[in-house]
Amino acid sequence: MVNRKWIGVICILAICSMLISKPQAKAKVYKKGFTYQKLPKHIKKKITGVSYKKNKYIKYKDLRYVKVRYYDFSGNVQNGELIVNKKIAQKTVRIFYELYQIKYPIERIQLVDDYGADDEKSMSANNTSSFNYRTVAGTSRLSKHAMGLAIDINPRINPYINRKGILTPANGKVYRCRDKSKCTGKYARYMIKRNSKITKIFKKYGFSWGGDWKYSKDYQHFEL
């Protein structure tokens, strides 16, 4: 027979454990499939030492884990995930919901950590992403992505071209020509233009577009 004293001790320990452990914050739901929340434990573990490095500029508490739905290039509905700054979390779910409503095609939306936080690999895979604590390529200046304040959309189809004409990702060179009628890329019709619906949606929420930059052009890039 189990000693009643020990049963009481076990019960007390169990209650104390429940009181001490902090429950995970519930996700805020904008629409079904479109949510944002503080970084869950498993996401913190995934990004630590990868896209997130210890620094004095941005903390875990400044970031939000976002889930969205989108249409892929085959017209199938997929689930995607992003990490963004808490300042733009609500705007992010609203933007992606509007893109979902018009069935805007996105190849994939994964955390950059799935590519080892290697920006070139993520872009080459045409992966749409946001947070990555890194500097602007070729400089010591922190990128807007380091703050979670920028989102790159279909980056292979919408490459970055610096003022010297160097294009990244390398496999996006077929999309250097931004004239849809002349571009030979398979997905030229998905290239982001100034008058594209996606550009208008992002700008409506206060974002600027890298395709408007005077010297370098970052056609994939939207930032706040």
Short mmCIF file of C-alpha atoms in Angstrom, two decimals:
data_model
loop_
_atom_site.label_atom_id
_atom_site.label_comp_id
_atom_site.label_asym_id
_atom_site.label_seq_id
_atom_site.Cartn_x
_atom_site.Cartn_y
_atom_site.Cartn_z
CA MET A 1 0.00 0.00 0.00
CA VAL A 2 1.34 3.44 -0.92
CA ASN A 3 2.05 5.64 2.06
CA ARG A 4 -0.53 8.49 2.21
CA LYS A 5 2.20 10.87 3.35
CA TRP A 6 4.15 10.32 0.12
CA ILE A 7 1.00 10.76 -1.99
CA GLY A 8 0.50 14.15 -0.35
CA VAL A 9 4.11 15.15 -1.01
CA ILE A 10 3.84 14.13 -4.68
CA CYS A 11 0.63 16.13 -5.12
CA ILE A 12 2.19 19.24 -3.55
CA LEU A 13 5.26 18.95 -5.80
CA ALA A 14 3.05 18.59 -8.87
CA ILE A 15 1.04 21.70 -7.96
CA CYS A 16 4.22 23.71 -7.32
CA SER A 17 5.64 22.64 -10.66
CA MET A 18 2.52 23.88 -12.46
CA LEU A 19 2.66 27.21 -10.64
CA ILE A 20 6.37 27.76 -11.33
CA SER A 21 6.39 26.81 -15.04
CA LYS A 22 5.30 29.65 -17.28
CA PRO A 23 2.63 28.72 -19.81
CA GLN A 24 3.40 29.45 -23.47
CA ALA A 25 1.75 32.64 -24.67
CA LYS A 26 -1.23 32.00 -26.90
CA ALA A 27 -0.97 33.01 -30.52
CA LYS A 28 -3.00 35.99 -31.64
CA VAL A 29 -5.27 34.95 -34.50
CA TYR A 30 -5.97 37.41 -37.29
CA LYS A 31 -7.69 34.91 -39.57
CA LYS A 32 -7.67 31.14 -39.63
CA GLY A 33 -4.11 30.09 -40.45
CA PHE A 34 -2.73 33.61 -39.90
CA THR A 35 -1.29 34.04 -36.40
CA TYR A 36 1.57 35.66 -34.49
CA GLN A 37 2.99 35.11 -31.01
CA LYS A 38 6.06 35.44 -28.83
CA LEU A 39 8.77 32.98 -29.81
CA PRO A 40 7.84 29.47 -28.59
CA LYS A 41 10.58 27.49 -26.82
CA HIS A 42 11.15 25.15 -29.76
CA ILE A 43 11.62 28.11 -32.12
CA LYS A 44 14.08 29.81 -29.76
CA LYS A 45 16.04 26.57 -29.63
CA LYS A 46 15.99 26.27 -33.42
CA ILE A 47 17.27 29.79 -34.15
CA THR A 48 19.81 30.19 -31.33
CA GLY A 49 23.30 30.33 -32.79
CA VAL A 50 21.85 30.15 -36.30
CA SER A 51 19.75 33.14 -37.41
CA TYR A 52 19.84 34.57 -33.90
CA LYS A 53 23.19 35.52 -32.35
CA LYS A 54 23.64 37.14 -28.98
CA ASN A 55 23.76 40.89 -29.48
CA LYS A 56 22.89 44.22 -27.87
CA TYR A 57 20.42 45.40 -30.49
CA ILE A 58 17.58 42.91 -30.56
CA LYS A 59 16.32 40.35 -28.06
CA TYR A 60 14.01 37.35 -28.29
CA LYS A 61 11.28 39.45 -26.70
CA ASP A 62 11.45 41.86 -29.66
CA LEU A 63 10.56 39.13 -32.15
CA ARG A 64 7.36 37.35 -33.09
CA TYR A 65 6.75 33.95 -34.66
CA VAL A 66 4.29 34.25 -37.54
CA LYS A 67 2.29 31.56 -39.34
CA VAL A 68 0.59 32.21 -42.66
CA ARG A 69 -1.05 30.40 -45.54
CA TYR A 70 -0.15 30.93 -49.16
CA TYR A 71 -0.58 29.54 -52.66
CA ASP A 72 2.48 27.86 -54.17
CA PHE A 73 3.41 27.89 -57.85
CA SER A 74 1.18 24.88 -58.49
CA GLY A 75 -1.83 26.62 -56.99
CA ASN A 76 -1.82 24.49 -53.83
CA VAL A 77 -2.39 26.00 -50.38
CA GLN A 78 0.63 25.69 -48.10
CA ASN A 79 1.50 26.73 -44.53
CA GLY A 80 4.45 29.03 -44.00
CA GLU A 81 6.38 30.48 -41.08
CA LEU A 82 8.33 33.69 -40.54
CA ILE A 83 10.02 35.52 -37.69
CA VAL A 84 9.55 39.29 -37.70
CA ASN A 85 9.93 42.24 -35.36
CA LYS A 86 6.98 42.64 -33.00
CA LYS A 87 6.45 46.11 -34.51
CA ILE A 88 5.36 44.59 -37.82
CA ALA A 89 3.82 41.29 -36.70
CA GLN A 90 0.22 42.38 -37.11
CA LYS A 91 0.96 44.10 -40.42
CA THR A 92 2.69 40.95 -41.64
CA VAL A 93 -0.32 38.68 -41.10
CA ARG A 94 -2.59 41.28 -42.69
CA ILE A 95 -0.33 41.56 -45.75
CA PHE A 96 -0.04 37.82 -46.24
CA TYR A 97 -3.76 37.40 -45.78
CA GLU A 98 -4.36 39.89 -48.57
CA LEU A 99 -1.85 38.01 -50.75
CA TYR A 100 -3.65 34.78 -49.92
CA GLN A 101 -6.98 36.34 -50.86
CA ILE A 102 -5.73 37.21 -54.35
CA LYS A 103 -3.92 33.84 -54.62
CA TYR A 104 -0.56 35.52 -55.05
CA PRO A 105 1.99 32.75 -55.84
CA ILE A 106 4.92 32.21 -53.46
CA GLU A 107 7.21 29.22 -53.88
CA ARG A 108 7.98 28.64 -50.20
CA ILE A 109 7.98 30.42 -46.83
CA GLN A 110 10.44 28.86 -44.36
CA LEU A 111 12.67 30.14 -41.60
CA VAL A 112 16.13 30.97 -42.91
CA ASP A 113 17.41 28.55 -40.26
CA ASP A 114 16.30 25.71 -42.53
CA TYR A 115 19.19 26.86 -44.74
CA GLY A 116 21.67 27.32 -41.92
CA ALA A 117 20.93 31.07 -41.96
CA ASP A 118 22.89 31.16 -45.23
CA ASP A 119 21.24 33.98 -47.16
CA GLU A 120 22.54 32.82 -50.55
CA LYS A 121 21.17 29.29 -50.04
CA SER A 122 17.80 30.60 -48.90
CA MET A 123 17.55 32.99 -51.84
CA SER A 124 18.68 30.32 -54.31
CA ALA A 125 15.81 28.14 -53.08
CA ASN A 126 13.47 31.07 -53.79
CA ASN A 127 12.56 31.08 -50.12
CA THR A 128 10.50 33.96 -48.73
CA SER A 129 11.82 34.96 -45.30
CA SER A 130 12.40 37.81 -42.87
CA PHE A 131 14.55 37.71 -39.70
CA ASN A 132 18.24 36.88 -39.97
CA TYR A 133 20.76 38.62 -37.73
CA ARG A 134 23.34 39.57 -40.34
CA THR A 135 25.05 42.52 -41.97
CA VAL A 136 24.36 43.91 -45.42
CA ALA A 137 26.47 41.90 -47.87
CA GLY A 138 29.90 43.46 -48.34
CA THR A 139 29.52 45.88 -45.42
CA SER A 140 29.67 45.97 -41.62
CA ARG A 141 26.24 47.62 -41.45
CA LEU A 142 23.39 45.64 -39.94
CA SER A 143 20.67 44.66 -42.39
CA LYS A 144 17.01 45.48 -41.75
CA HIS A 145 16.62 41.70 -41.62
CA ALA A 146 18.75 41.72 -38.47
CA MET A 147 15.96 43.70 -36.82
CA GLY A 148 13.19 41.60 -38.38
CA LEU A 149 11.93 44.68 -40.23
CA ALA A 150 12.34 43.40 -43.80
CA ILE A 151 10.70 40.65 -45.81
CA ASP A 152 12.09 39.13 -49.02
CA ILE A 153 9.57 37.68 -51.47
CA ASN A 154 10.48 35.01 -54.05
CA PRO A 155 14.14 36.17 -54.04
CA ARG A 156 15.40 34.08 -56.94
CA ILE A 157 12.78 35.59 -59.26
CA ASN A 158 13.35 39.02 -57.74
CA PRO A 159 17.13 39.23 -57.24
CA TYR A 160 19.31 41.86 -55.64
CA ILE A 161 21.54 43.77 -58.08
CA ASN A 162 24.17 46.04 -56.54
CA ARG A 163 25.46 49.26 -58.09
CA LYS A 164 28.29 47.31 -59.77
CA GLY A 165 25.78 45.05 -61.46
CA ILE A 166 26.57 41.98 -59.36
CA LEU A 167 23.44 39.89 -58.92
CA THR A 168 22.41 37.61 -56.04
CA PRO A 169 21.38 34.88 -55.83
CA ALA A 170 23.57 33.68 -58.69
CA ASN A 171 20.85 31.39 -60.05
CA GLY A 172 18.57 34.40 -60.43
CA LYS A 173 20.54 35.85 -63.36
CA VAL A 174 17.87 34.76 -65.83
CA TYR A 175 15.60 37.31 -64.14
CA ARG A 176 18.03 40.23 -64.57
CA CYS A 177 15.85 41.47 -67.42
CA ARG A 178 12.78 42.93 -65.70
CA ASP A 179 10.69 43.21 -68.85
CA LYS A 180 8.20 40.34 -68.59
CA SER A 181 7.82 40.19 -72.37
CA LYS A 182 11.58 39.70 -72.87
CA CYS A 183 12.67 37.80 -69.74
CA THR A 184 13.27 34.11 -70.51
CA GLY A 185 12.78 32.90 -66.93
CA LYS A 186 10.07 30.29 -66.41
CA TYR A 187 8.35 32.41 -63.75
CA ALA A 188 8.84 35.83 -65.33
CA ARG A 189 5.14 36.54 -64.86
CA TYR A 190 5.70 36.49 -61.09
CA MET A 191 8.42 39.18 -61.10
CA ILE A 192 7.65 42.07 -58.76
CA LYS A 193 7.14 45.39 -60.52
CA ARG A 194 6.31 48.89 -59.28
CA ASN A 195 2.67 48.46 -60.29
CA SER A 196 2.35 44.86 -59.05
CA LYS A 197 -0.47 44.09 -56.63
CA ILE A 198 2.02 42.87 -54.03
CA THR A 199 3.96 46.15 -54.18
CA LYS A 200 0.79 48.15 -53.67
CA ILE A 201 -0.25 45.96 -50.73
CA PHE A 202 3.09 46.31 -48.92
CA LYS A 203 3.20 50.06 -49.53
CA LYS A 204 -0.33 50.41 -48.18
CA TYR A 205 1.01 49.17 -44.84
CA GLY A 206 3.94 51.60 -44.85
CA PHE A 207 6.68 49.43 -46.36
CA SER A 208 9.15 50.65 -48.96
CA TRP A 209 10.29 48.49 -51.89
CA GLY A 210 13.91 47.79 -52.84
CA GLY A 211 13.05 48.08 -56.51
CA ASP A 212 12.63 51.83 -55.99
CA TRP A 213 16.21 52.30 -54.80
CA LYS A 214 18.22 54.71 -56.96
CA TYR A 215 21.47 52.80 -57.39
CA SER A 216 21.29 49.17 -56.28
CA LYS A 217 18.01 47.31 -56.86
CA ASP A 218 16.55 44.79 -54.43
CA TYR A 219 13.43 43.56 -56.18
CA GLN A 220 12.61 40.97 -53.52
CA HIS A 221 12.89 43.36 -50.59
CA PHE A 222 10.21 45.17 -48.59
CA GLU A 223 11.14 46.99 -45.38
CA LEU A 224 9.60 49.23 -42.75
#
